[in-house]
Short mmCIF file of C-alpha atoms and ligand atoms in Angstrom, two decimals:
data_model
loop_
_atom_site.label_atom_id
_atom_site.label_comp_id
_atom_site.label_asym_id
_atom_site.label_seq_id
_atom_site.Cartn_x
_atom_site.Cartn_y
_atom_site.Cartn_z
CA UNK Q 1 68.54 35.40 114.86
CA UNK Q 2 71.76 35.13 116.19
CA UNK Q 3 72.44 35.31 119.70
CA UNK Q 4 74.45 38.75 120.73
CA UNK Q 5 77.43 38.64 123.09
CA UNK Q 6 78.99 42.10 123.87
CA UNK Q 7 82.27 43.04 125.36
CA UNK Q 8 82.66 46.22 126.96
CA UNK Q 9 86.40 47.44 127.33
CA UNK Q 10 89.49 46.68 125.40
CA UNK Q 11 92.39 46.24 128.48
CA UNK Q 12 93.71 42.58 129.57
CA UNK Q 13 89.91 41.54 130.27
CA UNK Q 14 88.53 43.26 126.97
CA UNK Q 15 90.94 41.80 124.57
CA UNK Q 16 91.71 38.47 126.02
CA UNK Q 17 87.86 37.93 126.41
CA UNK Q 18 87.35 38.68 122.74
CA UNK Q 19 89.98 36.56 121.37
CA UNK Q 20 88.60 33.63 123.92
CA UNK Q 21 85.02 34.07 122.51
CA UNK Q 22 86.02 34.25 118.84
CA UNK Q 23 87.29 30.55 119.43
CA UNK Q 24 85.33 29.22 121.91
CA UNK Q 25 82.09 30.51 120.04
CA UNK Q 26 83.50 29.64 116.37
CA UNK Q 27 80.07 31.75 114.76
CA UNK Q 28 77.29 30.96 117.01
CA UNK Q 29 76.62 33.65 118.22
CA UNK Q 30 77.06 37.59 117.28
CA UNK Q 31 80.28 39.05 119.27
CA UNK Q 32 80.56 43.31 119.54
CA UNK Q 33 82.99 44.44 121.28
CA UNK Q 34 82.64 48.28 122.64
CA UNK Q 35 85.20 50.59 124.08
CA UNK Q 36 86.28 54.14 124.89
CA UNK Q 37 89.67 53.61 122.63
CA UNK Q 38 90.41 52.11 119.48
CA UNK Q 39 93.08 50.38 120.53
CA UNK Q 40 94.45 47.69 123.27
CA UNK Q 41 96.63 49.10 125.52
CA UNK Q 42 99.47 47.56 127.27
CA UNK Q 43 99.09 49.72 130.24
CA UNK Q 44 101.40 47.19 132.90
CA UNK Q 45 104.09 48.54 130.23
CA UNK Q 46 102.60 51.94 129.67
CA UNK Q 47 104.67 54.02 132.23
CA UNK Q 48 107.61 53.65 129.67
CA UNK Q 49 106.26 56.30 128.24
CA UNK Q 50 106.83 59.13 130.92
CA UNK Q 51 110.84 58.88 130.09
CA UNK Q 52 110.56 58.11 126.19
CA UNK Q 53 106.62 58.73 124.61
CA UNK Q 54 108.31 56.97 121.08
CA UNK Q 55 107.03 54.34 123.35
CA UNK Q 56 103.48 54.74 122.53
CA UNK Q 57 104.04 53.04 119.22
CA UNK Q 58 104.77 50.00 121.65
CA UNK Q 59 102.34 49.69 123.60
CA UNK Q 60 99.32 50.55 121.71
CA UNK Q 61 97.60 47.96 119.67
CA UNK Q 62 94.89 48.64 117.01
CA UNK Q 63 91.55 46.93 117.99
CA UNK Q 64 91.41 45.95 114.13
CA UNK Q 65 94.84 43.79 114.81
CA UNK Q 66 93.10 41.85 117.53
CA UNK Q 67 90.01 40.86 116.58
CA UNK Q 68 88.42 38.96 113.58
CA UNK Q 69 86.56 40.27 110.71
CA UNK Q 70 83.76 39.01 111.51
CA UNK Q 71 83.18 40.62 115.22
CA UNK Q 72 82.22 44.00 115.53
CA UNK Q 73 83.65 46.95 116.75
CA UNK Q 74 81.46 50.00 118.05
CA UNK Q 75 84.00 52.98 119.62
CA UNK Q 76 82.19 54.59 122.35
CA UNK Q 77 81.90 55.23 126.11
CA UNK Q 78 79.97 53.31 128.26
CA UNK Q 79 77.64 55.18 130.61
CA UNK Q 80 75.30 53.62 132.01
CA UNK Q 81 74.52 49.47 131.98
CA UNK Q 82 70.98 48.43 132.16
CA UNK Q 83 70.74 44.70 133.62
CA UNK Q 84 66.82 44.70 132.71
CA UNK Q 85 66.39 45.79 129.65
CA UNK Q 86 69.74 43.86 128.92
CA UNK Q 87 71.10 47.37 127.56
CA UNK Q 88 74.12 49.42 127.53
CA UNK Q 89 74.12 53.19 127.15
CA UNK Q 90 76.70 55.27 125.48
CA UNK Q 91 77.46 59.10 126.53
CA UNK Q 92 77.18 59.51 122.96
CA UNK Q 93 73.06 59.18 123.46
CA UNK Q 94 73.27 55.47 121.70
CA UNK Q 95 73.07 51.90 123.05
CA UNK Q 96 73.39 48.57 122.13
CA UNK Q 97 71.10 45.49 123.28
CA UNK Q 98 72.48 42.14 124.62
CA UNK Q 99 72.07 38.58 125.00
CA UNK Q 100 75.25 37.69 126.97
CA UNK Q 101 77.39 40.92 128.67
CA UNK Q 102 80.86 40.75 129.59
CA UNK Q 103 81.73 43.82 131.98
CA UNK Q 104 85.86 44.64 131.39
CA UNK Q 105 86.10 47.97 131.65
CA UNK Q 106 89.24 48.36 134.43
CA UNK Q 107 88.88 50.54 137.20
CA UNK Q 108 89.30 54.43 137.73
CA UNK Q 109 91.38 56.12 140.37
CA UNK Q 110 90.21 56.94 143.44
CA UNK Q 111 90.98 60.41 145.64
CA UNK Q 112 89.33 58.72 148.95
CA UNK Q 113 88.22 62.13 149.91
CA UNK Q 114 91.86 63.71 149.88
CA UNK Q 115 91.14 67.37 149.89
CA UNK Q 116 93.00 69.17 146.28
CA UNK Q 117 94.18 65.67 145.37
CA UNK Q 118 91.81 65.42 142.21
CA UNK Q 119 92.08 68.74 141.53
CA UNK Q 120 96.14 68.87 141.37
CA UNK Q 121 97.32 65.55 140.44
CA UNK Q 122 97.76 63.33 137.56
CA UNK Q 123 96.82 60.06 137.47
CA UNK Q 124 98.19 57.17 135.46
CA UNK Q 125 95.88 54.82 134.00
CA UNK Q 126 96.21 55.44 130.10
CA UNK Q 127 98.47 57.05 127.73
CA UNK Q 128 97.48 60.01 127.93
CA UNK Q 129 98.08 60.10 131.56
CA UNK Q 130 101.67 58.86 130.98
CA UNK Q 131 102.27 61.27 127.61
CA UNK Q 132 101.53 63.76 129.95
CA UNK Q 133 103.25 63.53 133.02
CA UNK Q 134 106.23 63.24 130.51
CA UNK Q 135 105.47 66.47 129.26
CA UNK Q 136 105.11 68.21 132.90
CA UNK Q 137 108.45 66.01 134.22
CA UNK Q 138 110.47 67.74 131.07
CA UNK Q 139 109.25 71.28 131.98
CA UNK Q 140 109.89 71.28 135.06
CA UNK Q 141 113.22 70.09 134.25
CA UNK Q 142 113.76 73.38 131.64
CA UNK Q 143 112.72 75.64 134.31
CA UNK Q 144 114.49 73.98 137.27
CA UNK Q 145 118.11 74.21 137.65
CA UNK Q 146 120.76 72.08 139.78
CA UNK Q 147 120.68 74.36 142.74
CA UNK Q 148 116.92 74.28 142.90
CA UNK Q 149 115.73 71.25 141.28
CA UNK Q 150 112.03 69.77 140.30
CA UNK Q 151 110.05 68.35 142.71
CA UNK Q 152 108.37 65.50 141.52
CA UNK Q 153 105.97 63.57 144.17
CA UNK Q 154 104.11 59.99 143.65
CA UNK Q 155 101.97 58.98 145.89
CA UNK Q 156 100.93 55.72 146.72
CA UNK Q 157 103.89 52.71 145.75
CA UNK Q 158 102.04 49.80 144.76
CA UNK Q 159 103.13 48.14 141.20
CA UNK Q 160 101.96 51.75 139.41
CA UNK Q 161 104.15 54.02 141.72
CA UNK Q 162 107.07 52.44 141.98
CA UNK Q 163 107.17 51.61 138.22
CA UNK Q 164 106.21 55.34 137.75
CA UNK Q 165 109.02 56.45 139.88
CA UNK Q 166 111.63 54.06 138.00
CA UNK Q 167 110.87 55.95 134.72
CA UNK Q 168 111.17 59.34 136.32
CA UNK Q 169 114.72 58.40 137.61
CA UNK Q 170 116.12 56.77 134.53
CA UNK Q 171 114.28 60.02 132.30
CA UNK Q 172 116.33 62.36 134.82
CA UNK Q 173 119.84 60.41 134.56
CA UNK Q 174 119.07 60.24 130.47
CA UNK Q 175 118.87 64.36 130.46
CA UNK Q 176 121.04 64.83 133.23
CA UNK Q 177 118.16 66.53 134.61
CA UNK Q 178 117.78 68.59 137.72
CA UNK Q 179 114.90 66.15 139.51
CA UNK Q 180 114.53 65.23 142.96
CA UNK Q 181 111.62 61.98 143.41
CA UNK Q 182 109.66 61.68 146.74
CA UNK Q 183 107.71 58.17 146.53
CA UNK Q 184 105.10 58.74 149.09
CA UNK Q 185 103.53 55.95 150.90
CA UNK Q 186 101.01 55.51 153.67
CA UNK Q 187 101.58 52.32 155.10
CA UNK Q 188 104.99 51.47 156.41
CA UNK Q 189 106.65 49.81 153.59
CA UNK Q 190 106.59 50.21 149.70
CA UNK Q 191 105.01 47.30 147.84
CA UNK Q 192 102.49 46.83 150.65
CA UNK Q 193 100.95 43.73 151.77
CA UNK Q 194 104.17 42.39 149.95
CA UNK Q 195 106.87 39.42 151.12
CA UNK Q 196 110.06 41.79 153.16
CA UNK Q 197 112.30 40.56 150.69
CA UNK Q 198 111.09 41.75 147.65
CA UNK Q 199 109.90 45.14 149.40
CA UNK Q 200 113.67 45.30 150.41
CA UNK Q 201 115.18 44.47 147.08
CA UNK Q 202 112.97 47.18 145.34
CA UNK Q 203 113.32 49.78 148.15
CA UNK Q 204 117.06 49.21 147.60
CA UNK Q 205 116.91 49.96 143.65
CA UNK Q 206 115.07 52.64 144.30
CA UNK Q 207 117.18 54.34 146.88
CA UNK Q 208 120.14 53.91 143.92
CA UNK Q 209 118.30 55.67 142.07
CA UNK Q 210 117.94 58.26 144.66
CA UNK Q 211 114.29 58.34 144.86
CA UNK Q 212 113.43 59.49 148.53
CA UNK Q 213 111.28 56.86 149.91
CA UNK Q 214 108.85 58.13 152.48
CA UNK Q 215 106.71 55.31 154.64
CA UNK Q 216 104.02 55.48 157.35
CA UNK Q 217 102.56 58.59 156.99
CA UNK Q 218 99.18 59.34 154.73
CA UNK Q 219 98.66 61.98 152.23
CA UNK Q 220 95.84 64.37 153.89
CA UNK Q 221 95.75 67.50 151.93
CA UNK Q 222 96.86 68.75 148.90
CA UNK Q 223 96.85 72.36 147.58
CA UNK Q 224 98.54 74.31 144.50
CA UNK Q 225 102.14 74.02 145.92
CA UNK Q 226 102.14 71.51 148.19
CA UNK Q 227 101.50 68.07 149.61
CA UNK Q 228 100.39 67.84 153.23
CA UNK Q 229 101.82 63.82 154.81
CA UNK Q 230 100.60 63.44 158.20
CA UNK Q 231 100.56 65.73 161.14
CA UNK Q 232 104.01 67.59 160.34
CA UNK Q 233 105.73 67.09 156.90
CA UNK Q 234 105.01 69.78 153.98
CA UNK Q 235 106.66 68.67 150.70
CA UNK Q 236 106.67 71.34 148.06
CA UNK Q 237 106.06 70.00 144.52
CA UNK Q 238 105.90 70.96 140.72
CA UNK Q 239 104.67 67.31 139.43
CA UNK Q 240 102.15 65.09 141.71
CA UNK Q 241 101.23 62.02 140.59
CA UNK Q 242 98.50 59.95 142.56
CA UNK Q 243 98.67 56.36 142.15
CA UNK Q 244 97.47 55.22 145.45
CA UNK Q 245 94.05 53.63 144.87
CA UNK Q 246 91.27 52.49 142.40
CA UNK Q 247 87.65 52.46 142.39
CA UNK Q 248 85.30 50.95 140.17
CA UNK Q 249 84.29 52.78 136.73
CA UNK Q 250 81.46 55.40 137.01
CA UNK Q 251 79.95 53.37 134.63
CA UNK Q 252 78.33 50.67 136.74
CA UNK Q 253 78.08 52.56 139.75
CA UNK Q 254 74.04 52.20 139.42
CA UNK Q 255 74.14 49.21 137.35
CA UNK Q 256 72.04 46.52 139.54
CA UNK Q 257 74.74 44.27 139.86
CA UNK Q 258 75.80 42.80 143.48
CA UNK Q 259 79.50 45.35 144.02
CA UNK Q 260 81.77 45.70 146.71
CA UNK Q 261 79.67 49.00 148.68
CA UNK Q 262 82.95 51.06 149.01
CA UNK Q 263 84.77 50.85 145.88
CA UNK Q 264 81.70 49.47 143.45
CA UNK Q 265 83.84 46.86 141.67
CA UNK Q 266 81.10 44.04 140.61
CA UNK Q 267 81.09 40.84 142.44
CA UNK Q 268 81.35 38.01 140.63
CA UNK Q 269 81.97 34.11 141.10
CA UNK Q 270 84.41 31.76 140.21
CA UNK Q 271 82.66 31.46 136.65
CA UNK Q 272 82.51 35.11 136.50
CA UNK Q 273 78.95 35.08 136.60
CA UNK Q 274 77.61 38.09 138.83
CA UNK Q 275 74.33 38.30 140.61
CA UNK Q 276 72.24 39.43 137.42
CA UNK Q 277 71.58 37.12 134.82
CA UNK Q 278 73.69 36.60 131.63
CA UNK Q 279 76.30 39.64 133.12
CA UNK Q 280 79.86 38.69 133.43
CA UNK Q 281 82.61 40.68 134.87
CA UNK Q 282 86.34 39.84 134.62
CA UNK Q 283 89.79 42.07 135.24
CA UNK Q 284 89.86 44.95 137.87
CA UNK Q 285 86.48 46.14 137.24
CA UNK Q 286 85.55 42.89 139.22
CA UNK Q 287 85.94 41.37 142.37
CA UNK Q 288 86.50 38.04 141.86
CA UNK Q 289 85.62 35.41 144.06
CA UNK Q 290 88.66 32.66 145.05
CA UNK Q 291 89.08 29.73 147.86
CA UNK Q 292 89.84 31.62 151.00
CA UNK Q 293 89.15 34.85 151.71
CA UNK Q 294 90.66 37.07 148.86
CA UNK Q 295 89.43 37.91 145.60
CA UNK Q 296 91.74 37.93 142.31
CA UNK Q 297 93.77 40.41 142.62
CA UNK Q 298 93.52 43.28 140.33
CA UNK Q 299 96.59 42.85 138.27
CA UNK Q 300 96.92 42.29 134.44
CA UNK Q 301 98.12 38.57 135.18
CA UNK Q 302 94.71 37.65 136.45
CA UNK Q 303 92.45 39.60 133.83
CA UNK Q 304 94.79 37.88 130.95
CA UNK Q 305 94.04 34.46 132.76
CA UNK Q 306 90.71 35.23 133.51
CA UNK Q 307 90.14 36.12 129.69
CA UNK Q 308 91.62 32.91 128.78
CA UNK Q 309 88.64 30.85 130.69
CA UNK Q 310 85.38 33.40 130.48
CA UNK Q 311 84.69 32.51 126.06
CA UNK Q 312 84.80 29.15 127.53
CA UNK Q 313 82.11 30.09 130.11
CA UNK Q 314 79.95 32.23 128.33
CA UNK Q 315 79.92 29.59 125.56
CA UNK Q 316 78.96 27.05 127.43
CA UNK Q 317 76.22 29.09 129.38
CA UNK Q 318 74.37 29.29 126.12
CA UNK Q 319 74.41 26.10 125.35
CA UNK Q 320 73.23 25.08 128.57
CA UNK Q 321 76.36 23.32 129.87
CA UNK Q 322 77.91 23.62 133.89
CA UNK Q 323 81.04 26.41 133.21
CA UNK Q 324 84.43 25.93 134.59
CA UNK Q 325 85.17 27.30 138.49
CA UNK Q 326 88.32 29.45 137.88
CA UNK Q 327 91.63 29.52 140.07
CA UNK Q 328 94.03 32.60 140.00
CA UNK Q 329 96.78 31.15 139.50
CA UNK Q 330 99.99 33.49 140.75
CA UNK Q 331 102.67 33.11 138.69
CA UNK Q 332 104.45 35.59 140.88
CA UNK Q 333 105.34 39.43 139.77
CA UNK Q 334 108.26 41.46 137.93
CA UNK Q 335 108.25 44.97 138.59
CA UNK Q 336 110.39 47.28 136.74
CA UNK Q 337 112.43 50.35 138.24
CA UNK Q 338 113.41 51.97 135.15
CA UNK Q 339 115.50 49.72 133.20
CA UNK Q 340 116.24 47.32 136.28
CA UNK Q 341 113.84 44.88 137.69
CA UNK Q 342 112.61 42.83 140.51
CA UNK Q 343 110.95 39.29 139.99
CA UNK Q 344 109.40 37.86 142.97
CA UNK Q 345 108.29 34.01 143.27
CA UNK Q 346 108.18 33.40 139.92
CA UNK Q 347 107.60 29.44 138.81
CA UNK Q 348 109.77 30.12 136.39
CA UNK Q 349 112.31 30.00 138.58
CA UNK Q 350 111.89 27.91 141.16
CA UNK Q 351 113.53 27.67 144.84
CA UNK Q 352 114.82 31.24 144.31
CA UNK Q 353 112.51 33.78 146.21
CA UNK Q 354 113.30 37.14 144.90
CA UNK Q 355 116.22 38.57 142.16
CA UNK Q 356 116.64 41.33 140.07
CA UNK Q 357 119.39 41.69 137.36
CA UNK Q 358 119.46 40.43 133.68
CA UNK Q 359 117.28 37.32 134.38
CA UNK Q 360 114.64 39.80 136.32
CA UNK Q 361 114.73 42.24 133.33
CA UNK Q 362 114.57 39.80 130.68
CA UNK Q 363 111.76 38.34 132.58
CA UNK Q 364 109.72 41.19 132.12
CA UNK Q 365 110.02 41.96 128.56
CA UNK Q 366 109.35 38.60 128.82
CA UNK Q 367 105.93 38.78 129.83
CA UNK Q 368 105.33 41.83 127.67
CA UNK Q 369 106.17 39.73 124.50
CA UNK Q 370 103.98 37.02 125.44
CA UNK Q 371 101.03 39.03 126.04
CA UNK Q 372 101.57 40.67 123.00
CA UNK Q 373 102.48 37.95 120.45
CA UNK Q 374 99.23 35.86 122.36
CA UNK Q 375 96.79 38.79 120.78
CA UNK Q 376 98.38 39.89 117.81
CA UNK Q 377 101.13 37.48 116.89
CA UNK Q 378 105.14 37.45 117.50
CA UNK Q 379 106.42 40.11 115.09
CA UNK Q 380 104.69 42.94 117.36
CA UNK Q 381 106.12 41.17 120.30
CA UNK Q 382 109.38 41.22 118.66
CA UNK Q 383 109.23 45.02 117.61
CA UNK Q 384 108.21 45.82 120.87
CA UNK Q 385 111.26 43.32 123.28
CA UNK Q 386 113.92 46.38 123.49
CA UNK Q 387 111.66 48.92 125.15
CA UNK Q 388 109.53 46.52 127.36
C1 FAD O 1 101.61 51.99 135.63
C2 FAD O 1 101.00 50.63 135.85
C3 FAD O 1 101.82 49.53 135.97
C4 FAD O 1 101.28 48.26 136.18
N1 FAD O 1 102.11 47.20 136.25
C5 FAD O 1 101.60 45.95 136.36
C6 FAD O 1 102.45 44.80 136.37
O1 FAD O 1 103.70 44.95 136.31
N2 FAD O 1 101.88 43.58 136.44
C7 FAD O 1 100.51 43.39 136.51
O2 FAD O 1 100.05 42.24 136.55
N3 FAD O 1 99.68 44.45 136.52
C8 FAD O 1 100.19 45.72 136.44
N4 FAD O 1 99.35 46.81 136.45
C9 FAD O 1 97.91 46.58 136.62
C10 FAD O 1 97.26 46.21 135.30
O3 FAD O 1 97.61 47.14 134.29
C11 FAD O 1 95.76 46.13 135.47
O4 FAD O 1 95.48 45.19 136.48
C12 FAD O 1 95.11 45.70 134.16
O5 FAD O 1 95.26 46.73 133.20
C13 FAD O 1 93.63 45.35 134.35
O6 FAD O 1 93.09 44.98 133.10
P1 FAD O 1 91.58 45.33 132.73
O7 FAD O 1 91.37 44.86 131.34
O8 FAD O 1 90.68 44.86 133.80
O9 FAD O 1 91.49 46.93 132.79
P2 FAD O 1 92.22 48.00 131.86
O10 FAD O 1 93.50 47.49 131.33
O11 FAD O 1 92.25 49.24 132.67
O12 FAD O 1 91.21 48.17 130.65
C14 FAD O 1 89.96 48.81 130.79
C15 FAD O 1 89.43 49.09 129.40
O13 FAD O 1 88.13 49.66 129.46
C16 FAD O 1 88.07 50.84 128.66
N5 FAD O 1 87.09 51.71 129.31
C17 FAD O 1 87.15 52.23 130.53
N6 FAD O 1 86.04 52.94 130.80
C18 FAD O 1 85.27 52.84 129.70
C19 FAD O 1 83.97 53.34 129.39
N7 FAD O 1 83.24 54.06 130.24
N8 FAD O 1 83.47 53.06 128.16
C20 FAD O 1 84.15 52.29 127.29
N9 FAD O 1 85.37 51.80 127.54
C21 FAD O 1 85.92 52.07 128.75
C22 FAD O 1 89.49 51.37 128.70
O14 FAD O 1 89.79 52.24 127.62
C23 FAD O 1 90.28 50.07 128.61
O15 FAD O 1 90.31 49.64 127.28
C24 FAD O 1 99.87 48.09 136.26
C25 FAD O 1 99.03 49.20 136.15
C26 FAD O 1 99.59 50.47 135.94
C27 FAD O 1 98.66 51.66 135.81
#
């Protein structure tokens, strides 16, 4: 009997991994491939969606595009991952039984404790998150008016708040719509742990845009009305949106799989091997080991090139071969503020640090394209170029 390899999650990991395996594997062994949704998401380009949901269209990609005929496709959530009895258990009281696992399921949100933060925010980590922060921007629009506008508050202004807060701008100057932004962050600059210059040159689009930008303080408390930063400030809001840190899926949280003890993301090593036999883990839901002292980062540049590399790997573990030591390689970052963008060290480009403008936009639809035309061919990649 054939050999069974099964993918769990359909993101950057999921779908990369599955089209890597298809090739690398060429029918040796059995591939399924489970997930919550029966589709791919493009969720680095998903916050397009909070100022036009058309956008969907875009940025959702049927599993059946991706994958051959002959791998499987079983829609259902992942609950609970048994490294013994090499099982996995769906909430739907079914499971499936594997020779080779490959763990991409992304990562959840996390409230760190935040009292009313769960309770009263959204988050954004699918489309439905981003359909539906649309739908709260736009009535609180309607019921706003130009003396006493919307409040809308992100918090947190990593890649995923500031993006968040470029859509929210360009959907208020579309409408002409009575919005004021508050990106919330707690360390002292936007884009933390970030090179000055690009923090600068997105802090500057953003302050065009007249997003208030406030640094330095954390969020401590949050109740019905209003957002508690720090010892003193009291923001009122009507939309909160919490983007300021993940956590590993529910899912694994009592898998026994060596993860990080905070934030349960599994480890794994530069093969992508983690501490239980035969169980591989790529894309945020891991924590990838590199030279030095970081892992990966969690970014849909590393799952994609993770992806590319862990077929290979898995391949080559069942037929007894050494596998491949992966490198992140940073191929620097283009972050959107509504239409405009940012690029930052891109090799692209060489010998020019940071810029924004046509090249920096075109850039990032781009990188869209590419991902897109790499797992389903160009002429969704071309459909999609205008609203990347
Ligand atoms: C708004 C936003 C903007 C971003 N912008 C950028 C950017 O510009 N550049 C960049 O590099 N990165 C960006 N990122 C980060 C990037 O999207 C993630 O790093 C990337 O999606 C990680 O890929 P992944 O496959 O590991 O996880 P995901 O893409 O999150 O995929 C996880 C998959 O697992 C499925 N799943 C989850 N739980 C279960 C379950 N229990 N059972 C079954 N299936 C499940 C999900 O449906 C999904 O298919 C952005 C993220 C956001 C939210």
């Amino acid at each position: 009997m054939s050999e069974q390899v099964v993918v769990v999650g359909s993101g950057y990991a999921g779908a990369g991994a599955v089209k890597s395996l298809e090739s690398s594997l060429d029918g040796e062994a059995d591939i399924t491939w489970v997930s919550d949704t029966d589709h791919h998401l493009v969720l680095h380009e998903t916050h397009r969606c909070i100022k036009d949901p058309s956008i969907e269209e875009k940025v959702t990609i049927s599993i059946e595009d991706i994958k051959s005929p002959s791998t499987d496709f079983v829609q259902a959530t992942v609950e609970h991952i048994d490294t013994d009895d090499r099982r996995v258990d769906f909430a739907n009281g079914r499971n499936i039984e594997y020779d080779y696992l490959l763990v991409g399921l992304g990562t959840q949100t996390a409230f760190f404790g935040i009292d009313g933060l769960k309770e009263h925010a959204h988050t954004m980590k699918s489309l439905d998150d981003a359909l539906g922060i649309h739908d709260e921007v736009a009535t609180a629009a309607n019921e706003a008016t130009q003396t006493d506008p919307a409040q809308i508050v992100v918090g947190g202004a990593g890649l995923s708040g500031i993006q968040v807060a470029g859509e929210i701008a360009d959907y208020r100057d579309e409408h002409s719509a009575p919005i004021d932004i508050h990106l919330v962050e707690g360390l002292d600059e936007i884009f933390p742990g970030n090179d000055a210059g690009v923090q600068s040159a997105l802090r500057s689009l953003l302050e065009e845009r007249n997003v208030n930008i406030m640094c330095g303080e954390f969020i401590g408390e949050v109740d019905e009305d209003t957002v508690y930063i720090g010892e003193d400030v009291e923001l009122s809001y009507d939309v909160l949106i919490w983007t300021g840190g993940i956590t590993g899926h529910d899912a694994v949280r009592d898998a026994s799989v060596d993860k990080d003890d905070r934030n349960y993301r599994l480890k794994s090593g530069r093969t992508f091997q983690t501490s239980k036999e035969r169980v591989f883990a790529i894309g945020d839901a891991a924590l990838i080991d590199q030279p030095g002292e970081e892992p990966a980062p969690p970014t849909a540049q590393a799952a994609w090139q993770a992806a590319e590399v862990v077929g290979e790997n898995i391949a080559r573990e069942m037929r007894g071969k050494p596998l491949k030591k992966w490198k992140y390689d940073n191929k620097g970052t283009v972050i959107s503020v509504g239409e405009d963008a940012v690029a930052h060290n891109v090799s692209v480009v060489p010998f020019v640090d940071t810029f924004g403008g046509l090249p920096a936009r075109t850039l990032k639809k781009a990188i869209a394209a590419r991902w897109i035309s790499d797992i389903t061919g160009y002429k969704r990649a071309l459909d999609a170029w205008p609203d990347m």
